[in-house]
XYZ file of C-alpha atoms in Angstrom:
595
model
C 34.182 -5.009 47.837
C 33.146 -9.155 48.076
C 29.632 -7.753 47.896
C 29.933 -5.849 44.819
C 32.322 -8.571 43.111
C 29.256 -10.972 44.404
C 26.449 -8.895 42.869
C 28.094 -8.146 39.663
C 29.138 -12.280 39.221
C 25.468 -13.081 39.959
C 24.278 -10.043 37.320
C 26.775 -11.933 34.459
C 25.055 -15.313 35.301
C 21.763 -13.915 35.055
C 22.726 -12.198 32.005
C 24.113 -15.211 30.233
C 20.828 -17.843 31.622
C 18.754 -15.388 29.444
C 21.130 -15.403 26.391
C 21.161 -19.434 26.346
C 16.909 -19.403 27.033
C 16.418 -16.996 24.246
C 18.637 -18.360 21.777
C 17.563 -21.758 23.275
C 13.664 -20.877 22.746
C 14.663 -19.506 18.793
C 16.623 -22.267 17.782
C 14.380 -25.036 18.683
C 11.042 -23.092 17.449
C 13.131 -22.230 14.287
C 14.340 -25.981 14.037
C 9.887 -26.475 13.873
C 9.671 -24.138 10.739
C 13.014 -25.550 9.298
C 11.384 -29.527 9.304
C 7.617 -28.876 8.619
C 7.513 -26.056 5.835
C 7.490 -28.197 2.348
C 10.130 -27.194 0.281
C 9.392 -24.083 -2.014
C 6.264 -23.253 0.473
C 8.057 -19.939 1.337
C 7.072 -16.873 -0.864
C 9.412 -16.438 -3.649
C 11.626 -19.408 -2.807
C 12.219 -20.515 -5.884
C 13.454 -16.661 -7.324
C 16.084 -16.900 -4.451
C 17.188 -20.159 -4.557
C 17.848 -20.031 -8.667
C 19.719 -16.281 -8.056
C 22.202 -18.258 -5.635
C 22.695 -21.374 -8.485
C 23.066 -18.018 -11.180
C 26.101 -17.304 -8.891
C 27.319 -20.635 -7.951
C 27.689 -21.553 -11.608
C 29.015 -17.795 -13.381
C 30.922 -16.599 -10.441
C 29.769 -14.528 -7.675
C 29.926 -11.100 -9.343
C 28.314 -12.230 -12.512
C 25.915 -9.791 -14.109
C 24.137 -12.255 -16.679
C 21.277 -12.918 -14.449
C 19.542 -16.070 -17.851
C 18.592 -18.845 -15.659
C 20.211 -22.642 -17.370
C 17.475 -24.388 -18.809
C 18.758 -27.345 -17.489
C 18.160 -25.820 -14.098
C 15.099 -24.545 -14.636
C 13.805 -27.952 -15.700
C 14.706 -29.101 -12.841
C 13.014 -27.008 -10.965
C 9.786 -27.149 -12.142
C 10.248 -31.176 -11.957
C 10.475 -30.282 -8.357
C 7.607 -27.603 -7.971
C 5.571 -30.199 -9.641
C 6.991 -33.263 -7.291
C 5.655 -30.852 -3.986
C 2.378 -29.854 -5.406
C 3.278 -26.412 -4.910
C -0.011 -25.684 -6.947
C -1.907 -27.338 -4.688
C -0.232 -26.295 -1.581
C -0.986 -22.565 -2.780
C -4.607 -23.741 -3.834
C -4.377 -23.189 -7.449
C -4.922 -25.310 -10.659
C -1.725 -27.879 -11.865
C -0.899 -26.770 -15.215
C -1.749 -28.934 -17.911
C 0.781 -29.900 -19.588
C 3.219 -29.206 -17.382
C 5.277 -25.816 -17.765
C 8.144 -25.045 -20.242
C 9.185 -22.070 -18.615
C 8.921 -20.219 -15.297
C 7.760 -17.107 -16.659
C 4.909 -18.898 -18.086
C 3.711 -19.096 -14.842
C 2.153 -15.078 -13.587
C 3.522 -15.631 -9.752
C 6.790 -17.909 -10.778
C 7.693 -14.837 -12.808
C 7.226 -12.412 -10.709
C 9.147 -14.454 -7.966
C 12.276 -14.318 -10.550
C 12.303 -10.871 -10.233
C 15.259 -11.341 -7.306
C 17.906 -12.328 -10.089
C 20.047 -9.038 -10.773
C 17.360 -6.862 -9.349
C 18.225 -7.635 -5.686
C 21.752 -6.834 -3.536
C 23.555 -10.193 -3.800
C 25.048 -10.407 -0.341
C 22.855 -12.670 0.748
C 23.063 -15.037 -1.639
C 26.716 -15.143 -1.570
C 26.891 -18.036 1.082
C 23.888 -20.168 -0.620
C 26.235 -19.699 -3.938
C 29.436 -21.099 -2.158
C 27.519 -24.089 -0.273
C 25.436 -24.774 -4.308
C 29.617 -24.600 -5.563
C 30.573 -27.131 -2.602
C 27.152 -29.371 -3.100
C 28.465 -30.011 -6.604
C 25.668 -32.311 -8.981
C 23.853 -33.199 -6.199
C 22.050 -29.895 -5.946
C 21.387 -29.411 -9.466
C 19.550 -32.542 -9.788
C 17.865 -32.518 -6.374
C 16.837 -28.793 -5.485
C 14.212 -29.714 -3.370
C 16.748 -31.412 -0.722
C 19.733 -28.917 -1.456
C 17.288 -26.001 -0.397
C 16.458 -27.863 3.034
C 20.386 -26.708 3.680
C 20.385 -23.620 2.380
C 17.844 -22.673 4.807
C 20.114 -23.122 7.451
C 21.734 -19.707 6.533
C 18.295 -18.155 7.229
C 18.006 -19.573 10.650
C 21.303 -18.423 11.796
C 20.329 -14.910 10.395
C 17.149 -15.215 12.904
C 19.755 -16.038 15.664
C 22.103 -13.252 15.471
C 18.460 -11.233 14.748
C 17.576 -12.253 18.289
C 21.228 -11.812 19.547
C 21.110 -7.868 18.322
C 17.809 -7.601 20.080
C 19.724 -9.231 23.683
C 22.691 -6.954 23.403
C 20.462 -3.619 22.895
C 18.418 -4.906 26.107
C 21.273 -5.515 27.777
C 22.591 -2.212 27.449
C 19.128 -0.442 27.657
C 17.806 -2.493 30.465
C 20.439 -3.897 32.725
C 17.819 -3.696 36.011
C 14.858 -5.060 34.082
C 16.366 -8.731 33.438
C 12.651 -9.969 32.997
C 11.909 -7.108 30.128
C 15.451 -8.716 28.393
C 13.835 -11.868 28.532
C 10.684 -11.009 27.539
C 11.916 -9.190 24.167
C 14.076 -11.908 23.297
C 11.205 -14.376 23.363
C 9.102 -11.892 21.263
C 11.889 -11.318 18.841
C 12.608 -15.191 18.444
C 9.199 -16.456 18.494
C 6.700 -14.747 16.492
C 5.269 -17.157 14.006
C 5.773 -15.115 10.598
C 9.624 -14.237 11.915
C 9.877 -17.722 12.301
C 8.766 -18.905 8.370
C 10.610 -16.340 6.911
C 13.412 -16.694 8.913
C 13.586 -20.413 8.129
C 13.012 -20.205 4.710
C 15.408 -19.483 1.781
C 14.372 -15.789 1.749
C 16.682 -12.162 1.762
C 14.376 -10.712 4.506
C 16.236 -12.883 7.079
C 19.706 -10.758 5.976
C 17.010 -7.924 5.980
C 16.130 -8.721 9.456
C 19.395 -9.214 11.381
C 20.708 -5.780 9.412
C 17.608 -3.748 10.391
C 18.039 -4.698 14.199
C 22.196 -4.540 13.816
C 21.412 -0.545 12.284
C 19.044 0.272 15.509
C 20.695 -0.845 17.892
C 24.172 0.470 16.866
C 22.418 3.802 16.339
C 20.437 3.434 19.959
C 23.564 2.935 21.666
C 25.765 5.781 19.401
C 27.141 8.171 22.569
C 30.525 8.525 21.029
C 31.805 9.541 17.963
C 32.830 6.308 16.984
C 29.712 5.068 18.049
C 28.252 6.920 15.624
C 30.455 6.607 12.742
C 29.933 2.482 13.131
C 25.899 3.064 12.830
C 26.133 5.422 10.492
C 28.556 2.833 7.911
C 25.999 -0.236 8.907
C 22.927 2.180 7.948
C 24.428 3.642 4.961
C 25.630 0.031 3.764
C 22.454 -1.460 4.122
C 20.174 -0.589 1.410
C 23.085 -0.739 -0.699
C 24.577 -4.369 -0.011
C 21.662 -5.904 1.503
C 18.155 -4.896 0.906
C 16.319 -1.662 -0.384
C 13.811 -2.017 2.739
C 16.807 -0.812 5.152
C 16.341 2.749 3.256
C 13.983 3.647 6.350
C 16.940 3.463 8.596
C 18.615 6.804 6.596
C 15.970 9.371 7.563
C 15.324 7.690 10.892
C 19.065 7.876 11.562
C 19.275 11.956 10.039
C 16.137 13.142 12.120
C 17.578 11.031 15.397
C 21.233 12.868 14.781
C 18.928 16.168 14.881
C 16.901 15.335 17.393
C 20.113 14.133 19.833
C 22.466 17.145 18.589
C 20.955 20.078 18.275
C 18.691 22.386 20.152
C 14.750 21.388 20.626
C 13.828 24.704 19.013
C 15.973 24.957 16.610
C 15.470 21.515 15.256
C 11.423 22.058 15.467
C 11.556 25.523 13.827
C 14.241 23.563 11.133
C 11.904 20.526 10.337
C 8.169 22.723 10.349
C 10.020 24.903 7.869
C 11.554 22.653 6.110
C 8.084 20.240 5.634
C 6.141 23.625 4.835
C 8.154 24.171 1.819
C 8.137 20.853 0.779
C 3.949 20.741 0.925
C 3.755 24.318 -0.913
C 6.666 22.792 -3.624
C 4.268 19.497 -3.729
C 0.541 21.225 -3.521
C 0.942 24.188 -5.969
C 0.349 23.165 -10.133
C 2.938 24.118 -12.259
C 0.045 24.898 -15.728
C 2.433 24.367 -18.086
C 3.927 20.853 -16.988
C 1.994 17.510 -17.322
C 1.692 15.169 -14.627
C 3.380 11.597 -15.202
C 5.698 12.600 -18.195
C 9.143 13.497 -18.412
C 9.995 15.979 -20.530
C 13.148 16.888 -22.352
C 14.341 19.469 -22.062
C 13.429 19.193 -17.817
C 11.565 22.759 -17.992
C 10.117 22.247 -21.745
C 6.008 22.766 -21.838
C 4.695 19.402 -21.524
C 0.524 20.744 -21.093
C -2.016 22.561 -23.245
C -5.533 22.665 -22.478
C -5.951 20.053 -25.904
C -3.531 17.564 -24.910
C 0.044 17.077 -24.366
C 1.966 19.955 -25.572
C 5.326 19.140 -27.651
C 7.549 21.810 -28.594
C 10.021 21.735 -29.953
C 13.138 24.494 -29.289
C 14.925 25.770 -32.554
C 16.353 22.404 -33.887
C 16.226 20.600 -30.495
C 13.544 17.503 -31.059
C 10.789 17.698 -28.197
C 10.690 14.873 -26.397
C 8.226 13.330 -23.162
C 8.327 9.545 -21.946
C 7.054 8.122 -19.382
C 7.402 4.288 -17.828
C 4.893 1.631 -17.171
C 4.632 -1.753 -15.663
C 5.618 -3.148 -12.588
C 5.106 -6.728 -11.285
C 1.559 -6.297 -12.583
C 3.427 -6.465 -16.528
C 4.487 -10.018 -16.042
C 0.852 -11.231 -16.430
C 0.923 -9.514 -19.804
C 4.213 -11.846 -20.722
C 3.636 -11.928 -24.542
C 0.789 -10.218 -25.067
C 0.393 -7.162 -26.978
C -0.415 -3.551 -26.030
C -1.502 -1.461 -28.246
C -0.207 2.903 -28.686
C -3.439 4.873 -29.839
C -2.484 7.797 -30.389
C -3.795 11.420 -31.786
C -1.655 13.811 -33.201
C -2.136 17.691 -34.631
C -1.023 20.744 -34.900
C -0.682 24.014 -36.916
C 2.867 22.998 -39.391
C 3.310 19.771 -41.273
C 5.471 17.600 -39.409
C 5.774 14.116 -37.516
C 5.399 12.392 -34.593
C 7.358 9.753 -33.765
C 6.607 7.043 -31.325
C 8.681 4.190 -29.149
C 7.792 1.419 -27.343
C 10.776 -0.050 -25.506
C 11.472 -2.549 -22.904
C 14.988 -4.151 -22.430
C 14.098 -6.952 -24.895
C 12.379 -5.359 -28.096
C 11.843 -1.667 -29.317
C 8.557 -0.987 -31.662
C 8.993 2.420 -33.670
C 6.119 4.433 -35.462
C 5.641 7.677 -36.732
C 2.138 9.619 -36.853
C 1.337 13.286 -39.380
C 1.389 16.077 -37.914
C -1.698 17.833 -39.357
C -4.346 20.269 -38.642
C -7.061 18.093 -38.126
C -6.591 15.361 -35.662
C -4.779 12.277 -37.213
C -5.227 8.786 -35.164
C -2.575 5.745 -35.194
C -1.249 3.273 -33.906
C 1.389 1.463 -32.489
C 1.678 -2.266 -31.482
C 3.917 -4.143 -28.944
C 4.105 -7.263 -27.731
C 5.227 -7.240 -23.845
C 8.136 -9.546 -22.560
C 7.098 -9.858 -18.817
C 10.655 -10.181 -17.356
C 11.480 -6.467 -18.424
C 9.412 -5.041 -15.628
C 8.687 -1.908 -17.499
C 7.846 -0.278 -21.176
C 9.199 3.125 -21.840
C 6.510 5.053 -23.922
C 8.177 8.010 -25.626
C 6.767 10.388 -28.241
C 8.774 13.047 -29.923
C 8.008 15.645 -32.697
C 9.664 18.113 -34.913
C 7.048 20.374 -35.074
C 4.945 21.795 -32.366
C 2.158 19.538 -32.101
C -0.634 18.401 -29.296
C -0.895 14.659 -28.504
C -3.663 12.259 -27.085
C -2.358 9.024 -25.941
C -4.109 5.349 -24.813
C -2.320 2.181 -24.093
C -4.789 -0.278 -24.112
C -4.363 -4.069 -23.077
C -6.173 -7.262 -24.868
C -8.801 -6.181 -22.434
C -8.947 -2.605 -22.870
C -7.496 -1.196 -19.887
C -5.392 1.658 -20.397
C -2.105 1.631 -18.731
C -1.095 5.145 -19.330
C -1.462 7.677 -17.043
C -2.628 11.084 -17.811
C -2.376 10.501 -21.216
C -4.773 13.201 -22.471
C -2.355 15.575 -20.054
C -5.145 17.234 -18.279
C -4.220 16.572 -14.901
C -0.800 19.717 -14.516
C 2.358 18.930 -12.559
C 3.497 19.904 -9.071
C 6.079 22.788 -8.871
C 8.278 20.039 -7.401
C 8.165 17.984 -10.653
C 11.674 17.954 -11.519
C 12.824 17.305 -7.485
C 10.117 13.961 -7.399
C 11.675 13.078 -11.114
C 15.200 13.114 -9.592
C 14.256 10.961 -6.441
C 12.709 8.687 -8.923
C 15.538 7.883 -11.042
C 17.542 7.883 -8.270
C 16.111 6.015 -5.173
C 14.275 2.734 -5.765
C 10.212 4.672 -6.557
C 8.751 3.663 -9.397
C 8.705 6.305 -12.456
C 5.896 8.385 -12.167
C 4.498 7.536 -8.471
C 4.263 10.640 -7.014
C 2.515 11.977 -10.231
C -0.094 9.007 -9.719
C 0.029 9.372 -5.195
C -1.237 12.882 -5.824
C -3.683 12.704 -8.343
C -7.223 13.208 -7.398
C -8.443 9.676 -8.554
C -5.574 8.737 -5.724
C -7.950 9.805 -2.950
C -11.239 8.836 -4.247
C -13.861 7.201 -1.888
C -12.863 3.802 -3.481
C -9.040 4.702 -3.434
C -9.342 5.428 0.469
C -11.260 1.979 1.057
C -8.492 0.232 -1.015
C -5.704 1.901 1.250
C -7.722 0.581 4.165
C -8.045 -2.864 3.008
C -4.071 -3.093 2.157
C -3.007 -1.342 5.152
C -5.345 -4.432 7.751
C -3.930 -7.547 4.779
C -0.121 -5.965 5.675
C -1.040 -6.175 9.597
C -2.851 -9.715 9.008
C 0.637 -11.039 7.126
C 2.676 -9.460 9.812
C 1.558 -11.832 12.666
C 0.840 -14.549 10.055
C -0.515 -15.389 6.637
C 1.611 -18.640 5.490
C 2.404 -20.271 1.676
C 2.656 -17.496 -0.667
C -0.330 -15.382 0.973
C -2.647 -18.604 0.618
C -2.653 -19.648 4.227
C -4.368 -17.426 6.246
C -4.817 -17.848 10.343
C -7.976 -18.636 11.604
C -10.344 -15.824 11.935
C -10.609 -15.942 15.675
C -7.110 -15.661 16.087
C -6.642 -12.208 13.959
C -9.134 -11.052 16.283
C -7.572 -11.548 19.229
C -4.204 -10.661 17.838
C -6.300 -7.773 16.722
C -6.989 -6.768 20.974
C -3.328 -7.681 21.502
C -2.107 -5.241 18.958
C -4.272 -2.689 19.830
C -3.387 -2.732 23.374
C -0.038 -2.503 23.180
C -0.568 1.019 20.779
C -2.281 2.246 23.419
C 0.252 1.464 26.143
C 2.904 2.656 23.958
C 1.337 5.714 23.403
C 0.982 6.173 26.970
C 4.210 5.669 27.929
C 5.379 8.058 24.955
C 2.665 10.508 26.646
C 5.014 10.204 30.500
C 8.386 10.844 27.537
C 7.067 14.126 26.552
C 6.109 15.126 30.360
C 9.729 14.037 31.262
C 11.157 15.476 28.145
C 9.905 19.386 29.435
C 11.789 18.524 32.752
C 15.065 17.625 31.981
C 17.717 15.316 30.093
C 15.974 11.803 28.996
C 17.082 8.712 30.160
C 17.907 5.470 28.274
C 14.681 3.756 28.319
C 12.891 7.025 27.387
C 14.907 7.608 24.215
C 15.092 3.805 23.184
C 10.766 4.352 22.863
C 11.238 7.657 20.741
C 13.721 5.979 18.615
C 11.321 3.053 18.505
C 8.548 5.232 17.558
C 10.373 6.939 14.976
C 11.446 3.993 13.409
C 7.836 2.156 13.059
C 6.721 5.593 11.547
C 9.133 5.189 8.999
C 8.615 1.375 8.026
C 5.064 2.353 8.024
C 5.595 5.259 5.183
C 7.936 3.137 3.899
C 5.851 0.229 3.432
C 2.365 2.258 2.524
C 3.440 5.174 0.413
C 3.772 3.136 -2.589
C 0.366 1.573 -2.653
C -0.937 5.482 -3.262
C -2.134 5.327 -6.888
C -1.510 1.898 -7.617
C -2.886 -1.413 -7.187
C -0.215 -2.490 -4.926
C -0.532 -4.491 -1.955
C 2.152 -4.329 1.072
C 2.820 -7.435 2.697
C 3.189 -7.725 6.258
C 7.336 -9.120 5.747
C 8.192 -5.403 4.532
C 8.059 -4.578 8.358
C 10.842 -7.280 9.216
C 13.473 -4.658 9.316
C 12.645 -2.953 11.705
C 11.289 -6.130 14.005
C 13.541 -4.703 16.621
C 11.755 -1.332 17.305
C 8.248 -2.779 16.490
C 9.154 -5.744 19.042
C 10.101 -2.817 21.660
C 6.898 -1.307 21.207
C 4.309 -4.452 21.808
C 6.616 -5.355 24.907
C 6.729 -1.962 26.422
C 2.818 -1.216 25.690
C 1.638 -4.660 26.875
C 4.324 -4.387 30.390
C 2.373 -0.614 30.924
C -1.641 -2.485 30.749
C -0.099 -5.692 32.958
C -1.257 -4.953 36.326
C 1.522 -4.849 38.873
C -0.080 -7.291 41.279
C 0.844 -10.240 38.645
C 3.783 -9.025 37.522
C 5.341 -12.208 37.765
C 2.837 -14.372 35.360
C 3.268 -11.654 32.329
C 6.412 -13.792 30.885
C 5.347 -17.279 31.319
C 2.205 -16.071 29.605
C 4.189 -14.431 27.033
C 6.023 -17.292 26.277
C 3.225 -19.812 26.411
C 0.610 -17.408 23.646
C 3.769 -16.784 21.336
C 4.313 -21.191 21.413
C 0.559 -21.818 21.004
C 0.510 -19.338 18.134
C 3.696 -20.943 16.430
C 1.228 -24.455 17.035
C -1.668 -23.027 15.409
C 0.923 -22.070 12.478
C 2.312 -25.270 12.232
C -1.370 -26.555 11.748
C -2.129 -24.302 9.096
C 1.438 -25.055 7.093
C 1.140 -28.966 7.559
């Protein structure tokens, strides 16, 4: 009995020397990012910090999301003080800016206010309340603090990570320690995670939601996961949606029958391809159409009919970050209307801001006009609808200053998927842009060019994942991406090998703990991934390396487990202290680049 109580005393003191060295090891290296990255040096600081001094000053559930002038003067004072131009490697307006938005990437970086879940920003708002005048008129020093919330988001990041190894691994008290280090010390964790940034709330949420749903066994076990997973696109960030389908498929998976959940899923994903592959002749691609099952495609044109008195009606949304760069310049509707009865056709150009309203003949020979608009580049998107009383075929072009046209399938050619209506629905209703999976499926989607694009996005998102600091302007050396290049590639192949010994185990019998933490783990990188490069199909969109950082946990499982398969068992005992040592040079070579 002295035994036992001897080994299980000596277990607890082992378990709580790793817990003070890992959160030991995170604090200090986060400490390192917290004093050398320059203030506003983090992507999109600036957006973040002004959302929390929106809330400070209207109240923490205010919905009028208009920055203070006074504040945003202020700001730019400071911008200007750091040489955040320079530090990014671009050109110091001259004269100085009025506004934000007059800046393309300060825009865009503005997008946060009233577009992102406050919950983050609730503590930055109280400590900007309690900070009184002295934040407003020095930013620069009152975001150095606010930072702080960031770093202790890292820590309980890294504590999440501990309490799943604990559980997963209680004879493997080097593999605890080893994850804990990776968690806590990779370099791009560590900038994020001590800058003023949502992705650290993203972080410790993403690993919270695994391991909760890792560790369900009971029913209450499963009913807390489930509550953290469903909460978390909702009060913290939309890049914790990946955790839903993860969590669905894993309840499958863990609940009912391995046949009957295969024959489920290939049926289910069969449909779903013949819903998403077969054309629909009579429906255009990229337009909405009211009614939902009107005919929106002729062979000459889009095809408006109307029904009886009902006006015929298709719209369809543009934009995206990439309409901020237009801010106040004007896009012009060209547009070709005829058709068989005298009648009109009216057009709209809408954002949130301003409305320009036009109508066109209907005739039987093809009548051109057009329709100007000048864009406001905080409204994110412009709704282009045309309607007509009279059945009438339309040719559309929305052409930029430059002439690109940022409709798509405006001539209607390209026909609809029989799942139309379905990818409509998800559009309106989860956060997909309007019209994406009418633009991911199009042939010009998977072009040559297209595939070379995806290729290039898909390496600059794995670059920017170990490390690419200032606002994407400070790259690692070259050198180093290729040996983090080995490293990464390694590991896959170690994981997959280990997943390759699940399956074998799998056939035989019930699987254990570690076995179903690396499914889980797998499952969960395969949804970040789909997550993160699904939305680049059809657009000129690149993913950035920080959309992984909710699901660090699983992806930190992963390298760990597939590097501890390739580390030869003879020098067992050097693969931490190496560990350790490569994750501290690489947070040196970091600091270098941000200093």
């Amino acid at each position: 009995m002295e035994r036992g109580q001897s080994g299980g005393a000596i277990a607890i003191a082992h378990k709580r020397r790793v817990w003070a060295l890992v959160l030991a090891w995170t604090l200090a290296l986060g400490l390192g990012w917290w004093l050398i990255t320059p203030p506003w040096a983090a992507p999109d600081e600036p957006g973040h910090f002004l959302y929390a001094r929106v809330l400070a000053d209207r109240g923490l559930w205010a919905a009028d999301g208009n920055i203070d002038r006074a504040d945003e003067t202020a700001l730019i004072a400071s911008l200007l003080a750091w040489d955040w131009w320079g530090y990014n490697r671009r050109q110091t307006p001259e004269p100085s800016l009025a506004r934000l938005a007059d800046d393309p990437v300060l825009a865009a970086s503005g997008v946060q206010i009233g577009s992102e879940p406050r919950l983050y920003y609730v503590v930055p708002a109280l400590a900007l309340r309690w900070m009184g005048e002295r934040a407003r008129g020095q930013p620069a020093a009152a975001l150095r603090w606010l930072r702080l919330w960031s770093l202790m988001l890292r820590l309980l990041t890294v504590s999440a990570a501990l309490a799943l190894a604990d559980r997963a691994w209680p004879q493997h008290p080097r593999r605890r320690l080893g994850l804990g280090l990776l968690v806590g010390g990779l370099p791009m964790v560590g900038f994020i995670g001590g800058s003023m940034n949502n992705d650290a709330l993203a972080m410790f949420w993403g690993a919270l939601g695994f391991a909760l749903l890792a560790l369900a066994r009971s029913r209450g076990g499963w009913l807390l996961a489930g509550v953290v997973i469903l909460a978390g696109p909702i009060f913290v960030d939309r890049g914790l949606l990946f955790l839903w389908p993860v969590a669905l498929l894993w309840l499958s998976f863990t609940h009912f029958p391995a046949r009957v959940w295969r024959m489920r899923a290939l049926l289910a994903l069969a449909a779903l391809a013949l819903l998403a592959l077969a054309p629909n002749p009579h429906w255009a691609a990229g337009w909405r159409r009211f009614p939902a099952n009107a005919t929106s495609r002729s062979v000459e044109g889009l095809m408006l009919a109307p029904r009886g008195t009902e006006t015929a009606r298709v719209a369809q949304y543009v934009g995206g970050k990439e309409l901020i760069g237009l801010d106040g310049k004007q896009l012009l509707l060209k547009t070709e209307v005829w058709g068989e009865e005298n009648g009109w056709v009216k057009m709209r150009l809408a954002d949130k801001w301003s409305e320009a309203v036009g109508r066109c003949p209907i005739q039987k020979e093809p009548r051109a006009c057009t329709l100007p608009f000048v864009v406001q580049g905080r409204s994110g998107a412009v709704r282009v609808e045309i309607m007509a009383d009279q059945p009438a075929h339309v040719r559309l072009r929305l052409l930029d200053e430059d002439g690109r046209d940022w409709l798509f399938n405006g001539d209607g050619r390209l026909p609809d998927a029989l799942a139309g209506p379905l990818f409509m629905h998800l559009e309106k209703t989860l956060p997909i842009p309007a019209g994406f999976f009418a633009r991911a499926m199009a042939p010009s989607a998977w072009d040559a060019v297209s595939q070379l694009r995806y290729l290039i996005y898909m390496a600059f998102t794995w670059a920017s994942f170990w490390g690419y600091f200032g606002w994407l302007t400070r790259p690692l050396p070259w050198p180093v991406y290729a040996l983090l290049a080995a490293l990464t590639l390694a590991a896959g192949a170690g994981a997959a090998r280990l997943f390759l010994r699940t399956l074998a185990r799998a056939r035989r019998g019930p699987l254990s703990t570690d076995d179903r933490l690396l499914a889980l783990s797998l499952l969960a990188l395969a949804a970040i991934l789909a997550q993160t490069w699904l939305p680049m199909l059809g657009q000129s969109w690149q993913p950035q390396g920080r959309y992984l950082f909710p699901a660090l946990l699983p992806i930190a499982i992963l390298l760990l487990r597939g590097w501890e398969t390739l580390w030869p068992s003879r020098h067992r005992s050097l693969f931490i202290p190496l560990l350790a040592g490569g994750l501290f040079a690489l947070n040196l070579v970091s600091w270098w680049i941000i200093i």
